[in-house]
Every structure is written in C-alpha cells, then in structure tokens.
C-alpha cells in the first residue's frame, strides 16, 4: 500500500481496486474499459451494446475502446471463413453454375435464407433455378451437414463487412432488465492505500493506451503526473453491476471456428489462402482473444479527491478540458445520462464528481478470454467433424 509515484502506478492501482470492488481476483481476466459513455436507449441501443462485444480486446489491463473498421470479431471471422475449404459436396454441380451464382447473390441480398426449404421456395420462383428446386434443396441439406459449408453460407448476408449490423443475443432491453436486478457494488481507496502491483494479472502487468487526467490527454503530461503522484483518493458506488454475457448471432459457427482453431495448418484451412492459422490465432493474429462478458453499471457515483495544489492557470486548463471527461472513466456530461464536474477549494485542491442517471447503463469493463479458452470445448467436436467430412 502506497501513494502512486506516477500515472501508470495510479492506473494500475485503480485496476486492482475496481476489479476487487466488482468481486474479481487478481487472477481473473478482467479489463477496464475507458472511456465509458452511457448506453442511451433508442434505435441504436442494440448496435452500440453489441459493438463492445464485436471489438477485439488488446492485451492490456485497460482498453481504450475505439470502434473502427479494423480489429473486429465479425470482419476477422469473415476472413477466416473465406480461408477455409468446405468438404466436397454436390450442391453446386446439382443446381449448375448460373443458378449457384444467382443463389449466392440472393443470399448476400437477404432475399433467401440458408435452409434447404428456403432455397426450394426461392428457386421455384426464378429461372434458371426452378428446374432444380427440389434436387437442389436435397443437395443443400446434405452440404449443410458440413460445419464449414454451413458457416460460409450463414455469413454470406454479412458481406461485405460493415453492411450488416453485427448482432449478438440478447439485446439492450433484456440487458437492462437484468441490470436492474443485479447487485450493488462500492469501494474506496485513500490517497496512501493504492495497491499498484499487477505483475500476476492475466497480462503479466501489461497496461497501456490509457488517457491521462482528462479524456484524450497524455498520461505522461505534467498535469497528469502531478495529479497522480500528489495523492489521490477515490470513492465509487454503483447501484447495480451486471456481468452481461451474450453470444454471436447467426453469422457465427462455433463448430467451423473450432475446426479452424484446433487444426493449425491442416484441413479445413486452404493452403493457398493468405489468411491462415498464424495470422488468425498466432502471436500476431487478429483473433487471439475475445470479450466474453461486459461489466455494465447502473447509477454510478464516483468522487475523486486530489491533494495536489493547482494554481489558477492549471485550474483553468483543467476546467477547459473537463468536457472530454475526467479520470477514471472519462464520462462526459451529456443529455444522454452522465455528468462530470470539477471543483477547486481555496487551497487549490481538486474534487471530481462523475455520475450517471438511473437506468442508463455504462460499460466499465469486460472479461477477456483467449482463443484457446473461448474455443477449448470444441476440440473433441472438431476431431469428429474433421473425420466425418475430410476423412
């Protein structure tokens, strides 16, 4: 227990305090998520919630979440599916090249579903597929028994990446119902009681990419270091905290993905494909780990007390930038449900208040599993499917 020497010490101390306050041990694969804007209800509520699950976590105790076109579950998964070879089947030869091309286009346009019955109903109404509607449905039924073929077929409507919402189950409304029934959590840390040792955590202490005193600031800046090293006390309470678990939608196949993971450099991988096991699951792979559970808070109240003495110029600089949110969650003041305020006493000491309104969820962390943990249970199933379809 000690006063942090720098901002990294403070961030590590906050990680330990938050993890313990939420009921996790130092050995659990917990990750702090920053910044933490509220998840407002509305038309985009599901999409924003699922974006956290679609984001691939970095190997850091703190995740500075940026939703971009890269490093996302669905897009990277699509790449894997394109690099796998389905077992030989008669579907394409049964319906012919022209009908097959029309079917693939219809699947991408969501004009027809993946099941044999849906193929039959669609084929009966269009040329040149009407003549092979029944035989094609039978051939498709046989082909869909292969997990790789079925997975490639199911993900077709989600191509190209970004044109289809990334769905997980359940959605926002179910999450909100569960959140209201979740237990409360609270913790506090005095200025000289921070525990900054993170050497035994799931990243062996790796913690990077976090902001400084305010959102977007550098943790190495003069003001950030002054804040961190001059004594910081924190009180935090959450009326409810929910470990929210959700599973990918119909675009995802654990069977096919498990076959890919458990058979490095073997079938069903296409040896000619640019994407392979190493680029996916290896040391530099883009699907090494997954956010399997989001830690979502309701009605949070955070008080941060800084013992540093800030002169008038420093106070003004902090006030001018506080709109970007303040450590530790960088929740900005907004009509959607959060508030951040900064005040200074006559001695120049600072108090930061961060709150969120009731029934306005805030994502504050997640549980991260490695690909081996995420897909470990598929090992025996993978062997079975590989034998059944590839000999």
mmCIF file of C-alpha atoms in Angstrom:
data_model
loop_
_atom_site.group_PDB
_atom_site.id
_atom_site.type_symbol
_atom_site.label_atom_id
_atom_site.label_comp_id
_atom_site.label_asym_id
_atom_site.label_seq_id
_atom_site.Cartn_x
_atom_site.Cartn_y
_atom_site.Cartn_z
ATOM 1 C CA UNK A 1 0.000 0.000 0.000
ATOM 2 C CA UNK A 2 1.448 3.335 -1.039
ATOM 3 C CA UNK A 3 0.923 6.629 -2.825
ATOM 4 C CA UNK A 4 1.391 6.186 -6.603
ATOM 5 C CA UNK A 5 4.652 7.551 -7.994
ATOM 6 C CA UNK A 6 3.299 8.212 -11.477
ATOM 7 C CA UNK A 7 0.184 7.845 -13.600
ATOM 8 C CA UNK A 8 0.897 4.223 -14.522
ATOM 9 C CA UNK A 9 1.044 3.376 -10.818
ATOM 10 C CA UNK A 10 -2.285 5.123 -10.314
ATOM 11 C CA UNK A 11 -3.919 3.361 -13.259
ATOM 12 C CA UNK A 12 -2.643 0.009 -12.052
ATOM 13 C CA UNK A 13 -3.936 0.789 -8.578
ATOM 14 C CA UNK A 14 -7.321 1.703 -9.991
ATOM 15 C CA UNK A 15 -7.387 -1.539 -11.953
ATOM 16 C CA UNK A 16 -6.807 -3.558 -8.787
ATOM 17 C CA UNK A 17 -9.318 -1.561 -6.756
ATOM 18 C CA UNK A 18 -12.048 -1.762 -9.391
ATOM 19 C CA UNK A 19 -11.515 -5.472 -10.021
ATOM 20 C CA UNK A 20 -11.666 -6.242 -6.310
ATOM 21 C CA UNK A 21 -14.622 -3.894 -5.818
ATOM 22 C CA UNK A 22 -16.544 -5.773 -8.525
ATOM 23 C CA UNK A 23 -15.762 -9.129 -6.953
ATOM 24 C CA UNK A 24 -12.857 -10.302 -9.110
ATOM 25 C CA UNK A 25 -9.463 -11.563 -8.028
ATOM 26 C CA UNK A 26 -6.082 -10.508 -9.334
ATOM 27 C CA UNK A 27 -6.029 -13.722 -11.405
ATOM 28 C CA UNK A 28 -9.273 -13.118 -13.301
ATOM 29 C CA UNK A 29 -9.001 -11.841 -16.903
ATOM 30 C CA UNK A 30 -10.713 -8.545 -16.094
ATOM 31 C CA UNK A 31 -10.157 -5.455 -18.248
ATOM 32 C CA UNK A 32 -11.089 -1.819 -17.512
ATOM 33 C CA UNK A 33 -12.898 -0.139 -20.403
ATOM 34 C CA UNK A 34 -12.285 3.580 -20.966
ATOM 35 C CA UNK A 35 -13.824 5.915 -21.936
ATOM 36 C CA UNK A 36 -17.235 4.946 -20.558
ATOM 37 C CA UNK A 37 -20.072 6.920 -22.178
ATOM 38 C CA UNK A 38 -23.627 5.917 -21.233
ATOM 39 C CA UNK A 39 -25.517 3.420 -23.388
ATOM 40 C CA UNK A 40 -28.559 5.514 -24.182
ATOM 41 C CA UNK A 41 -31.780 3.840 -25.286
ATOM 42 C CA UNK A 42 -33.120 4.332 -28.773
ATOM 43 C CA UNK A 43 -32.819 2.956 -32.273
ATOM 44 C CA UNK A 44 -29.064 2.415 -31.983
ATOM 45 C CA UNK A 45 -29.048 0.911 -28.475
ATOM 46 C CA UNK A 46 -28.549 -2.686 -29.599
ATOM 47 C CA UNK A 47 -25.868 -1.769 -32.133
ATOM 48 C CA UNK A 48 -23.825 0.202 -29.569
ATOM 49 C CA UNK A 49 -24.072 -2.543 -26.951
ATOM 50 C CA UNK A 50 -23.022 -5.211 -29.444
ATOM 51 C CA UNK A 51 -20.137 -3.060 -30.714
ATOM 52 C CA UNK A 52 -18.348 -3.680 -27.395
ATOM 53 C CA UNK A 53 -18.669 -7.444 -27.922
ATOM 54 C CA UNK A 54 -17.593 -7.167 -31.559
ATOM 55 C CA UNK A 55 -14.443 -5.282 -30.559
ATOM 56 C CA UNK A 56 -11.339 -7.468 -30.185
ATOM 57 C CA UNK A 57 -9.602 -6.667 -26.859
ATOM 58 C CA UNK A 58 -5.919 -5.796 -26.715
ATOM 59 C CA UNK A 59 -3.546 -7.491 -24.261
ATOM 60 C CA UNK A 60 -3.759 -4.676 -21.708
ATOM 61 C CA UNK A 61 -5.391 -4.213 -18.313
ATOM 62 C CA UNK A 62 -7.010 -1.069 -19.735
ATOM 63 C CA UNK A 63 -8.869 -0.970 -23.031
ATOM 64 C CA UNK A 64 -9.096 2.419 -24.721
ATOM 65 C CA UNK A 65 -12.088 1.451 -26.828
ATOM 66 C CA UNK A 66 -12.286 2.847 -30.337
ATOM 67 C CA UNK A 67 -14.892 1.357 -32.650
ATOM 68 C CA UNK A 68 -13.239 1.303 -36.055
ATOM 69 C CA UNK A 69 -13.379 -0.805 -39.189
ATOM 70 C CA UNK A 70 -10.383 -2.904 -38.130
ATOM 71 C CA UNK A 71 -9.770 -5.423 -35.376
ATOM 72 C CA UNK A 72 -13.361 -6.561 -35.086
ATOM 73 C CA UNK A 73 -14.802 -10.002 -34.481
ATOM 74 C CA UNK A 74 -17.161 -10.278 -37.459
ATOM 75 C CA UNK A 75 -14.772 -8.847 -40.060
ATOM 76 C CA UNK A 76 -11.901 -11.060 -38.909
ATOM 77 C CA UNK A 77 -14.195 -14.079 -38.662
ATOM 78 C CA UNK A 78 -15.327 -13.480 -42.249
ATOM 79 C CA UNK A 79 -11.697 -13.601 -43.282
ATOM 80 C CA UNK A 80 -11.259 -16.965 -41.566
ATOM 81 C CA UNK A 81 -14.338 -18.418 -43.249
ATOM 82 C CA UNK A 82 -13.029 -17.298 -46.644
ATOM 83 C CA UNK A 83 -9.773 -19.146 -45.932
ATOM 84 C CA UNK A 84 -11.424 -22.498 -45.184
ATOM 85 C CA UNK A 85 -12.302 -25.207 -47.690
ATOM 86 C CA UNK A 86 -15.631 -26.946 -47.336
ATOM 87 C CA UNK A 87 -15.703 -30.698 -47.800
ATOM 88 C CA UNK A 88 -16.658 -31.902 -51.308
ATOM 89 C CA UNK A 89 -20.394 -31.754 -51.969
ATOM 90 C CA UNK A 90 -22.821 -31.870 -54.909
ATOM 91 C CA UNK A 91 -24.813 -28.695 -54.265
ATOM 92 C CA UNK A 92 -23.127 -26.531 -56.915
ATOM 93 C CA UNK A 93 -22.983 -29.259 -59.533
ATOM 94 C CA UNK A 94 -26.621 -30.185 -58.881
ATOM 95 C CA UNK A 95 -28.016 -26.691 -59.472
ATOM 96 C CA UNK A 96 -25.481 -25.527 -62.082
ATOM 97 C CA UNK A 97 -23.155 -22.524 -62.182
ATOM 98 C CA UNK A 98 -25.758 -19.943 -63.252
ATOM 99 C CA UNK A 99 -28.253 -20.922 -60.561
ATOM 100 C CA UNK A 100 -25.461 -21.070 -57.994
ATOM 101 C CA UNK A 101 -24.371 -17.520 -58.838
ATOM 102 C CA UNK A 102 -27.964 -16.293 -58.525
ATOM 103 C CA UNK A 103 -28.338 -18.087 -55.184
ATOM 104 C CA UNK A 104 -25.157 -16.543 -53.746
ATOM 105 C CA UNK A 105 -26.297 -13.081 -54.862
ATOM 106 C CA UNK A 106 -29.732 -13.670 -53.320
ATOM 107 C CA UNK A 107 -28.175 -14.814 -50.054
ATOM 108 C CA UNK A 108 -25.999 -11.693 -49.871
ATOM 109 C CA UNK A 109 -29.063 -9.546 -50.554
ATOM 110 C CA UNK A 110 -31.020 -11.479 -47.867
ATOM 111 C CA UNK A 111 -33.633 -12.434 -50.456
ATOM 112 C CA UNK A 112 -33.405 -16.065 -49.354
ATOM 113 C CA UNK A 113 -32.449 -17.780 -46.124
ATOM 114 C CA UNK A 114 -29.874 -20.540 -45.621
ATOM 115 C CA UNK A 115 -32.180 -23.533 -45.131
ATOM 116 C CA UNK A 116 -32.999 -26.088 -47.855
ATOM 117 C CA UNK A 117 -36.713 -25.267 -47.615
ATOM 118 C CA UNK A 118 -35.992 -21.573 -48.159
ATOM 119 C CA UNK A 119 -33.830 -22.438 -51.157
ATOM 120 C CA UNK A 120 -36.599 -24.568 -52.645
ATOM 121 C CA UNK A 121 -39.245 -21.869 -52.227
ATOM 122 C CA UNK A 122 -36.923 -19.242 -53.727
ATOM 123 C CA UNK A 123 -35.768 -21.447 -56.620
ATOM 124 C CA UNK A 124 -39.290 -22.377 -57.685
ATOM 125 C CA UNK A 125 -39.999 -18.727 -58.491
ATOM 126 C CA UNK A 126 -36.936 -17.910 -60.585
ATOM 127 C CA UNK A 127 -35.171 -19.139 -63.705
ATOM 128 C CA UNK A 128 -32.893 -20.979 -64.247
ATOM 129 C CA UNK A 129 -33.321 -22.435 -60.746
ATOM 130 C CA UNK A 130 -36.935 -23.619 -60.891
ATOM 131 C CA UNK A 131 -35.995 -26.877 -62.629
ATOM 132 C CA UNK A 132 -33.626 -27.837 -59.817
ATOM 133 C CA UNK A 133 -35.594 -26.512 -56.843
ATOM 134 C CA UNK A 134 -36.256 -29.916 -55.287
ATOM 135 C CA UNK A 135 -32.984 -31.652 -56.178
ATOM 136 C CA UNK A 136 -31.050 -28.551 -55.161
ATOM 137 C CA UNK A 137 -32.788 -28.431 -51.781
ATOM 138 C CA UNK A 138 -31.797 -32.059 -51.155
ATOM 139 C CA UNK A 139 -28.192 -31.382 -52.161
ATOM 140 C CA UNK A 140 -28.109 -28.289 -49.947
ATOM 141 C CA UNK A 141 -29.449 -30.284 -46.998
ATOM 142 C CA UNK A 142 -26.570 -32.735 -47.364
ATOM 143 C CA UNK A 143 -23.990 -29.968 -47.810
ATOM 144 C CA UNK A 144 -25.219 -28.070 -44.739
ATOM 145 C CA UNK A 145 -24.215 -31.022 -42.551
ATOM 146 C CA UNK A 146 -20.629 -29.864 -43.104
ATOM 147 C CA UNK A 147 -19.926 -27.160 -40.465
ATOM 148 C CA UNK A 148 -17.604 -25.234 -42.799
ATOM 149 C CA UNK A 149 -20.066 -25.113 -45.696
ATOM 150 C CA UNK A 150 -22.897 -24.159 -43.318
ATOM 151 C CA UNK A 151 -20.788 -21.414 -41.698
ATOM 152 C CA UNK A 152 -19.781 -19.949 -45.053
ATOM 153 C CA UNK A 153 -23.427 -19.977 -46.162
ATOM 154 C CA UNK A 154 -24.680 -18.375 -42.935
ATOM 155 C CA UNK A 155 -22.178 -15.498 -43.037
ATOM 156 C CA UNK A 156 -22.960 -14.545 -46.660
ATOM 157 C CA UNK A 157 -25.579 -11.865 -45.790
ATOM 158 C CA UNK A 158 -22.973 -10.121 -43.632
ATOM 159 C CA UNK A 159 -20.613 -9.465 -46.546
ATOM 160 C CA UNK A 160 -19.043 -7.115 -47.239
ATOM 161 C CA UNK A 161 -18.124 -6.243 -43.685
ATOM 162 C CA UNK A 162 -19.916 -3.181 -42.373
ATOM 163 C CA UNK A 163 -23.051 -3.512 -44.481
ATOM 164 C CA UNK A 164 -24.911 -5.592 -41.911
ATOM 165 C CA UNK A 165 -25.409 -4.901 -38.180
ATOM 166 C CA UNK A 166 -23.310 -7.187 -36.001
ATOM 167 C CA UNK A 167 -25.839 -8.959 -33.825
ATOM 168 C CA UNK A 168 -25.382 -10.779 -30.546
ATOM 169 C CA UNK A 169 -28.031 -12.258 -28.285
ATOM 170 C CA UNK A 170 -29.604 -10.961 -26.094
ATOM 171 C CA UNK A 171 -30.015 -7.264 -26.819
ATOM 172 C CA UNK A 172 -30.324 -3.979 -24.973
ATOM 173 C CA UNK A 173 -33.793 -4.419 -23.455
ATOM 174 C CA UNK A 174 -33.015 -7.823 -21.958
ATOM 175 C CA UNK A 175 -29.712 -6.455 -20.669
ATOM 176 C CA UNK A 176 -31.484 -3.524 -18.998
ATOM 177 C CA UNK A 177 -33.942 -5.862 -17.273
ATOM 178 C CA UNK A 178 -31.085 -7.977 -15.936
ATOM 179 C CA UNK A 179 -29.118 -4.880 -14.906
ATOM 180 C CA UNK A 180 -31.916 -3.548 -12.690
ATOM 181 C CA UNK A 181 -31.877 -6.815 -10.727
ATOM 182 C CA UNK A 182 -28.080 -7.020 -10.414
ATOM 183 C CA UNK A 183 -26.339 -6.455 -7.045
ATOM 184 C CA UNK A 184 -24.800 -3.175 -5.905
ATOM 185 C CA UNK A 185 -21.065 -2.609 -5.576
ATOM 186 C CA UNK A 186 -18.926 0.012 -3.845
ATOM 187 C CA UNK A 187 -15.331 0.581 -2.805
ATOM 188 C CA UNK A 188 -12.996 3.352 -1.709
ATOM 189 C CA UNK A 189 -9.236 3.970 -1.743
ATOM 190 C CA UNK A 190 -7.417 6.567 0.329
ATOM 191 C CA UNK A 191 -4.505 8.573 -1.063
ATOM 192 C CA UNK A 192 -1.844 6.355 0.517
ATOM 193 C CA UNK A 193 -3.593 2.987 0.108
ATOM 194 C CA UNK A 194 -3.194 2.158 -3.584
ATOM 195 C CA UNK A 195 -2.037 -1.349 -4.477
ATOM 196 C CA UNK A 196 -0.201 -0.974 -7.794
ATOM 197 C CA UNK A 197 1.329 -4.448 -8.215
ATOM 198 C CA UNK A 198 -0.202 -6.033 -11.326
ATOM 199 C CA UNK A 199 2.609 -8.467 -12.115
ATOM 200 C CA UNK A 200 0.395 -11.507 -11.514
ATOM 201 C CA UNK A 201 -2.517 -10.388 -13.658
ATOM 202 C CA UNK A 202 -3.568 -12.059 -16.914
ATOM 203 C CA UNK A 203 -1.337 -9.680 -18.922
ATOM 204 C CA UNK A 204 1.620 -10.063 -16.507
ATOM 205 C CA UNK A 205 1.386 -6.338 -15.874
ATOM 206 C CA UNK A 206 0.980 -5.013 -19.410
ATOM 207 C CA UNK A 207 -1.170 -1.884 -19.235
ATOM 208 C CA UNK A 208 -1.065 0.736 -21.975
ATOM 209 C CA UNK A 209 -3.119 3.040 -24.174
ATOM 210 C CA UNK A 210 -4.968 4.830 -21.367
ATOM 211 C CA UNK A 211 -5.604 8.567 -21.128
ATOM 212 C CA UNK A 212 -4.240 11.000 -18.547
ATOM 213 C CA UNK A 213 -6.154 13.380 -16.283
ATOM 214 C CA UNK A 214 -8.837 14.121 -18.879
ATOM 215 C CA UNK A 215 -10.077 12.296 -21.949
ATOM 216 C CA UNK A 216 -7.592 12.408 -24.815
ATOM 217 C CA UNK A 217 -4.743 13.761 -22.665
ATOM 218 C CA UNK A 218 -1.399 12.046 -22.279
ATOM 219 C CA UNK A 219 -0.717 10.120 -19.090
ATOM 220 C CA UNK A 220 2.846 11.481 -19.345
ATOM 221 C CA UNK A 221 1.811 15.148 -19.322
ATOM 222 C CA UNK A 222 2.940 17.400 -16.474
ATOM 223 C CA UNK A 223 -0.562 17.869 -15.090
ATOM 224 C CA UNK A 224 -1.382 14.155 -15.311
ATOM 225 C CA UNK A 225 1.786 13.213 -13.439
ATOM 226 C CA UNK A 226 1.213 15.919 -10.837
ATOM 227 C CA UNK A 227 -2.305 14.640 -10.279
ATOM 228 C CA UNK A 228 -1.223 11.010 -9.957
ATOM 229 C CA UNK A 229 1.795 11.496 -7.681
ATOM 230 C CA UNK A 230 0.444 14.091 -5.246
ATOM 231 C CA UNK A 231 -2.176 11.938 -3.538
ATOM 232 C CA UNK A 232 -5.493 10.764 -4.987
ATOM 233 C CA UNK A 233 -8.457 9.439 -3.024
ATOM 234 C CA UNK A 234 -11.403 7.704 -4.672
ATOM 235 C CA UNK A 235 -14.908 6.665 -3.635
ATOM 236 C CA UNK A 236 -17.076 4.665 -6.024
ATOM 237 C CA UNK A 237 -20.557 3.222 -5.789
ATOM 238 C CA UNK A 238 -22.805 1.512 -8.335
ATOM 239 C CA UNK A 239 -26.444 0.746 -7.629
ATOM 240 C CA UNK A 240 -26.204 -2.286 -9.924
ATOM 241 C CA UNK A 241 -23.358 -4.064 -11.718
ATOM 242 C CA UNK A 242 -24.173 -6.768 -14.251
ATOM 243 C CA UNK A 243 -21.798 -9.289 -15.847
ATOM 244 C CA UNK A 244 -23.582 -9.337 -19.213
ATOM 245 C CA UNK A 245 -22.989 -12.405 -21.357
ATOM 246 C CA UNK A 246 -24.096 -12.562 -24.972
ATOM 247 C CA UNK A 247 -23.454 -14.946 -27.850
ATOM 248 C CA UNK A 248 -22.870 -14.085 -31.526
ATOM 249 C CA UNK A 249 -25.844 -14.212 -33.881
ATOM 250 C CA UNK A 250 -26.494 -16.497 -36.838
ATOM 251 C CA UNK A 251 -23.373 -15.230 -38.607
ATOM 252 C CA UNK A 252 -21.185 -17.255 -36.245
ATOM 253 C CA UNK A 253 -20.499 -21.003 -36.129
ATOM 254 C CA UNK A 254 -18.570 -22.325 -33.149
ATOM 255 C CA UNK A 255 -18.223 -25.681 -34.918
ATOM 256 C CA UNK A 256 -16.458 -24.268 -38.002
ATOM 257 C CA UNK A 257 -14.437 -21.776 -35.957
ATOM 258 C CA UNK A 258 -13.409 -24.549 -33.591
ATOM 259 C CA UNK A 259 -12.272 -26.698 -36.512
ATOM 260 C CA UNK A 260 -10.125 -23.812 -37.739
ATOM 261 C CA UNK A 261 -8.554 -23.259 -34.324
ATOM 262 C CA UNK A 262 -7.922 -26.888 -33.441
ATOM 263 C CA UNK A 263 -6.345 -27.835 -36.785
ATOM 264 C CA UNK A 264 -3.448 -25.447 -37.434
ATOM 265 C CA UNK A 265 -2.037 -25.703 -40.963
ATOM 266 C CA UNK A 266 -4.325 -28.622 -41.787
ATOM 267 C CA UNK A 267 -7.752 -29.096 -43.303
ATOM 268 C CA UNK A 268 -10.096 -27.268 -43.394
ATOM 269 C CA UNK A 269 -7.551 -24.451 -43.983
ATOM 270 C CA UNK A 270 -6.937 -23.656 -47.652
ATOM 271 C CA UNK A 271 -3.134 -23.920 -48.076
ATOM 272 C CA UNK A 272 -3.246 -21.282 -50.824
ATOM 273 C CA UNK A 273 -5.111 -18.656 -48.775
ATOM 274 C CA UNK A 274 -3.329 -15.552 -47.473
ATOM 275 C CA UNK A 275 -5.196 -15.885 -44.175
ATOM 276 C CA UNK A 276 -4.004 -18.836 -42.092
ATOM 277 C CA UNK A 277 -3.847 -20.138 -38.535
ATOM 278 C CA UNK A 278 -0.833 -17.992 -37.616
ATOM 279 C CA UNK A 279 -2.325 -14.720 -38.916
ATOM 280 C CA UNK A 280 -5.533 -15.526 -37.037
ATOM 281 C CA UNK A 281 -4.604 -17.201 -33.742
ATOM 282 C CA UNK A 282 -0.791 -16.837 -33.613
ATOM 283 C CA UNK A 283 1.325 -14.321 -31.710
ATOM 284 C CA UNK A 284 0.446 -11.568 -34.181
ATOM 285 C CA UNK A 285 -3.005 -12.919 -35.033
ATOM 286 C CA UNK A 286 -6.142 -10.797 -35.175
ATOM 287 C CA UNK A 287 -8.350 -13.210 -33.197
ATOM 288 C CA UNK A 288 -6.194 -14.077 -30.183
ATOM 289 C CA UNK A 289 -8.755 -13.044 -27.561
ATOM 290 C CA UNK A 290 -12.426 -12.137 -27.116
ATOM 291 C CA UNK A 291 -14.626 -10.021 -24.834
ATOM 292 C CA UNK A 292 -16.971 -12.650 -23.454
ATOM 293 C CA UNK A 293 -18.702 -10.687 -20.701
ATOM 294 C CA UNK A 294 -19.315 -6.960 -20.314
ATOM 295 C CA UNK A 295 -19.346 -5.381 -16.854
ATOM 296 C CA UNK A 296 -22.217 -2.890 -17.001
ATOM 297 C CA UNK A 297 -23.030 -0.408 -14.229
ATOM 298 C CA UNK A 298 -26.209 1.461 -13.337
ATOM 299 C CA UNK A 299 -26.387 4.727 -11.383
ATOM 300 C CA UNK A 300 -22.705 5.188 -10.654
ATOM 301 C CA UNK A 301 -21.320 7.848 -8.338
ATOM 302 C CA UNK A 302 -17.565 8.494 -8.407
ATOM 303 C CA UNK A 303 -15.741 11.054 -6.251
ATOM 304 C CA UNK A 304 -12.064 11.728 -6.895
ATOM 305 C CA UNK A 305 -10.130 13.938 -4.465
ATOM 306 C CA UNK A 306 -6.742 15.288 -5.494
ATOM 307 C CA UNK A 307 -4.350 16.539 -2.797
ATOM 308 C CA UNK A 308 -2.226 18.394 -5.349
ATOM 309 C CA UNK A 309 -2.285 22.189 -5.261
ATOM 310 C CA UNK A 310 -3.248 23.621 -8.643
ATOM 311 C CA UNK A 311 -2.547 27.271 -9.471
ATOM 312 C CA UNK A 312 -5.088 29.409 -11.309
ATOM 313 C CA UNK A 313 -3.613 28.653 -14.720
ATOM 314 C CA UNK A 314 -3.693 24.902 -14.090
ATOM 315 C CA UNK A 315 -7.239 25.117 -12.743
ATOM 316 C CA UNK A 316 -8.380 26.924 -15.868
ATOM 317 C CA UNK A 317 -6.675 24.365 -18.107
ATOM 318 C CA UNK A 318 -8.402 21.526 -16.286
ATOM 319 C CA UNK A 319 -11.797 23.251 -16.473
ATOM 320 C CA UNK A 320 -11.314 23.928 -20.184
ATOM 321 C CA UNK A 321 -10.655 20.238 -20.846
ATOM 322 C CA UNK A 322 -13.043 18.618 -18.390
ATOM 323 C CA UNK A 323 -15.685 18.420 -21.111
ATOM 324 C CA UNK A 324 -13.693 15.489 -22.544
ATOM 325 C CA UNK A 325 -14.346 13.560 -19.316
ATOM 326 C CA UNK A 326 -12.092 13.053 -16.307
ATOM 327 C CA UNK A 327 -10.187 10.086 -14.869
ATOM 328 C CA UNK A 328 -11.035 7.309 -14.196
ATOM 329 C CA UNK A 329 -13.979 6.725 -16.583
ATOM 330 C CA UNK A 330 -13.856 9.836 -18.783
ATOM 331 C CA UNK A 331 -17.649 10.063 -18.897
ATOM 332 C CA UNK A 332 -18.581 13.390 -20.441
ATOM 333 C CA UNK A 333 -21.528 15.486 -19.314
ATOM 334 C CA UNK A 334 -24.353 14.741 -21.701
ATOM 335 C CA UNK A 335 -28.123 14.780 -22.000
ATOM 336 C CA UNK A 336 -27.959 11.016 -22.546
ATOM 337 C CA UNK A 337 -27.344 10.353 -18.889
ATOM 338 C CA UNK A 338 -23.911 11.165 -17.443
ATOM 339 C CA UNK A 339 -22.364 14.137 -15.678
ATOM 340 C CA UNK A 340 -18.810 15.189 -14.808
ATOM 341 C CA UNK A 341 -17.985 18.209 -12.659
ATOM 342 C CA UNK A 342 -14.716 19.716 -11.427
ATOM 343 C CA UNK A 343 -14.324 21.999 -8.392
ATOM 344 C CA UNK A 344 -11.386 23.539 -6.523
ATOM 345 C CA UNK A 345 -11.252 24.689 -2.907
ATOM 346 C CA UNK A 346 -9.461 27.808 -1.676
ATOM 347 C CA UNK A 347 -6.210 25.840 -1.294
ATOM 348 C CA UNK A 348 -6.322 24.754 -4.943
ATOM 349 C CA UNK A 349 -7.188 21.092 -4.238
ATOM 350 C CA UNK A 350 -9.486 19.426 -6.759
ATOM 351 C CA UNK A 351 -12.644 17.325 -6.432
ATOM 352 C CA UNK A 352 -14.092 15.487 -9.455
ATOM 353 C CA UNK A 353 -17.648 14.152 -9.409
ATOM 354 C CA UNK A 354 -18.774 11.619 -12.054
ATOM 355 C CA UNK A 355 -22.347 10.347 -12.039
ATOM 356 C CA UNK A 356 -24.790 8.539 -14.280
ATOM 357 C CA UNK A 357 -28.580 8.604 -14.175
ATOM 358 C CA UNK A 358 -30.716 5.637 -13.084
ATOM 359 C CA UNK A 359 -31.459 3.058 -15.800
ATOM 360 C CA UNK A 360 -28.741 4.444 -18.067
ATOM 361 C CA UNK A 361 -26.194 1.610 -18.467
ATOM 362 C CA UNK A 362 -22.463 2.314 -18.521
ATOM 363 C CA UNK A 363 -19.905 -0.260 -19.705
ATOM 364 C CA UNK A 364 -16.963 -0.109 -17.294
ATOM 365 C CA UNK A 365 -15.126 -3.347 -18.013
ATOM 366 C CA UNK A 366 -15.124 -6.775 -19.603
ATOM 367 C CA UNK A 367 -13.856 -10.309 -19.133
ATOM 368 C CA UNK A 368 -11.306 -11.353 -21.753
ATOM 369 C CA UNK A 369 -10.732 -14.960 -22.812
ATOM 370 C CA UNK A 370 -8.006 -16.272 -25.068
ATOM 371 C CA UNK A 371 -8.970 -18.120 -28.235
ATOM 372 C CA UNK A 372 -7.973 -21.389 -26.551
ATOM 373 C CA UNK A 373 -10.337 -20.659 -23.642
ATOM 374 C CA UNK A 374 -13.082 -19.389 -25.941
ATOM 375 C CA UNK A 375 -12.949 -22.457 -28.189
ATOM 376 C CA UNK A 376 -11.379 -25.077 -25.961
ATOM 377 C CA UNK A 377 -14.572 -27.070 -25.591
ATOM 378 C CA UNK A 378 -14.693 -27.529 -29.366
ATOM 379 C CA UNK A 379 -11.548 -29.700 -29.535
ATOM 380 C CA UNK A 380 -13.244 -33.109 -29.492
ATOM 381 C CA UNK A 381 -16.102 -31.907 -31.683
ATOM 382 C CA UNK A 382 -13.554 -30.601 -34.183
ATOM 383 C CA UNK A 383 -11.871 -34.006 -34.398
ATOM 384 C CA UNK A 384 -15.227 -35.657 -35.034
ATOM 385 C CA UNK A 385 -16.222 -33.275 -37.822
ATOM 386 C CA UNK A 386 -12.789 -33.469 -39.416
ATOM 387 C CA UNK A 387 -13.020 -37.256 -39.565
ATOM 388 C CA UNK A 388 -16.598 -37.226 -40.833
ATOM 389 C CA UNK A 389 -16.104 -34.743 -43.660
ATOM 390 C CA UNK A 390 -12.410 -34.877 -44.561
ATOM 391 C CA UNK A 391 -11.536 -38.490 -43.874
#
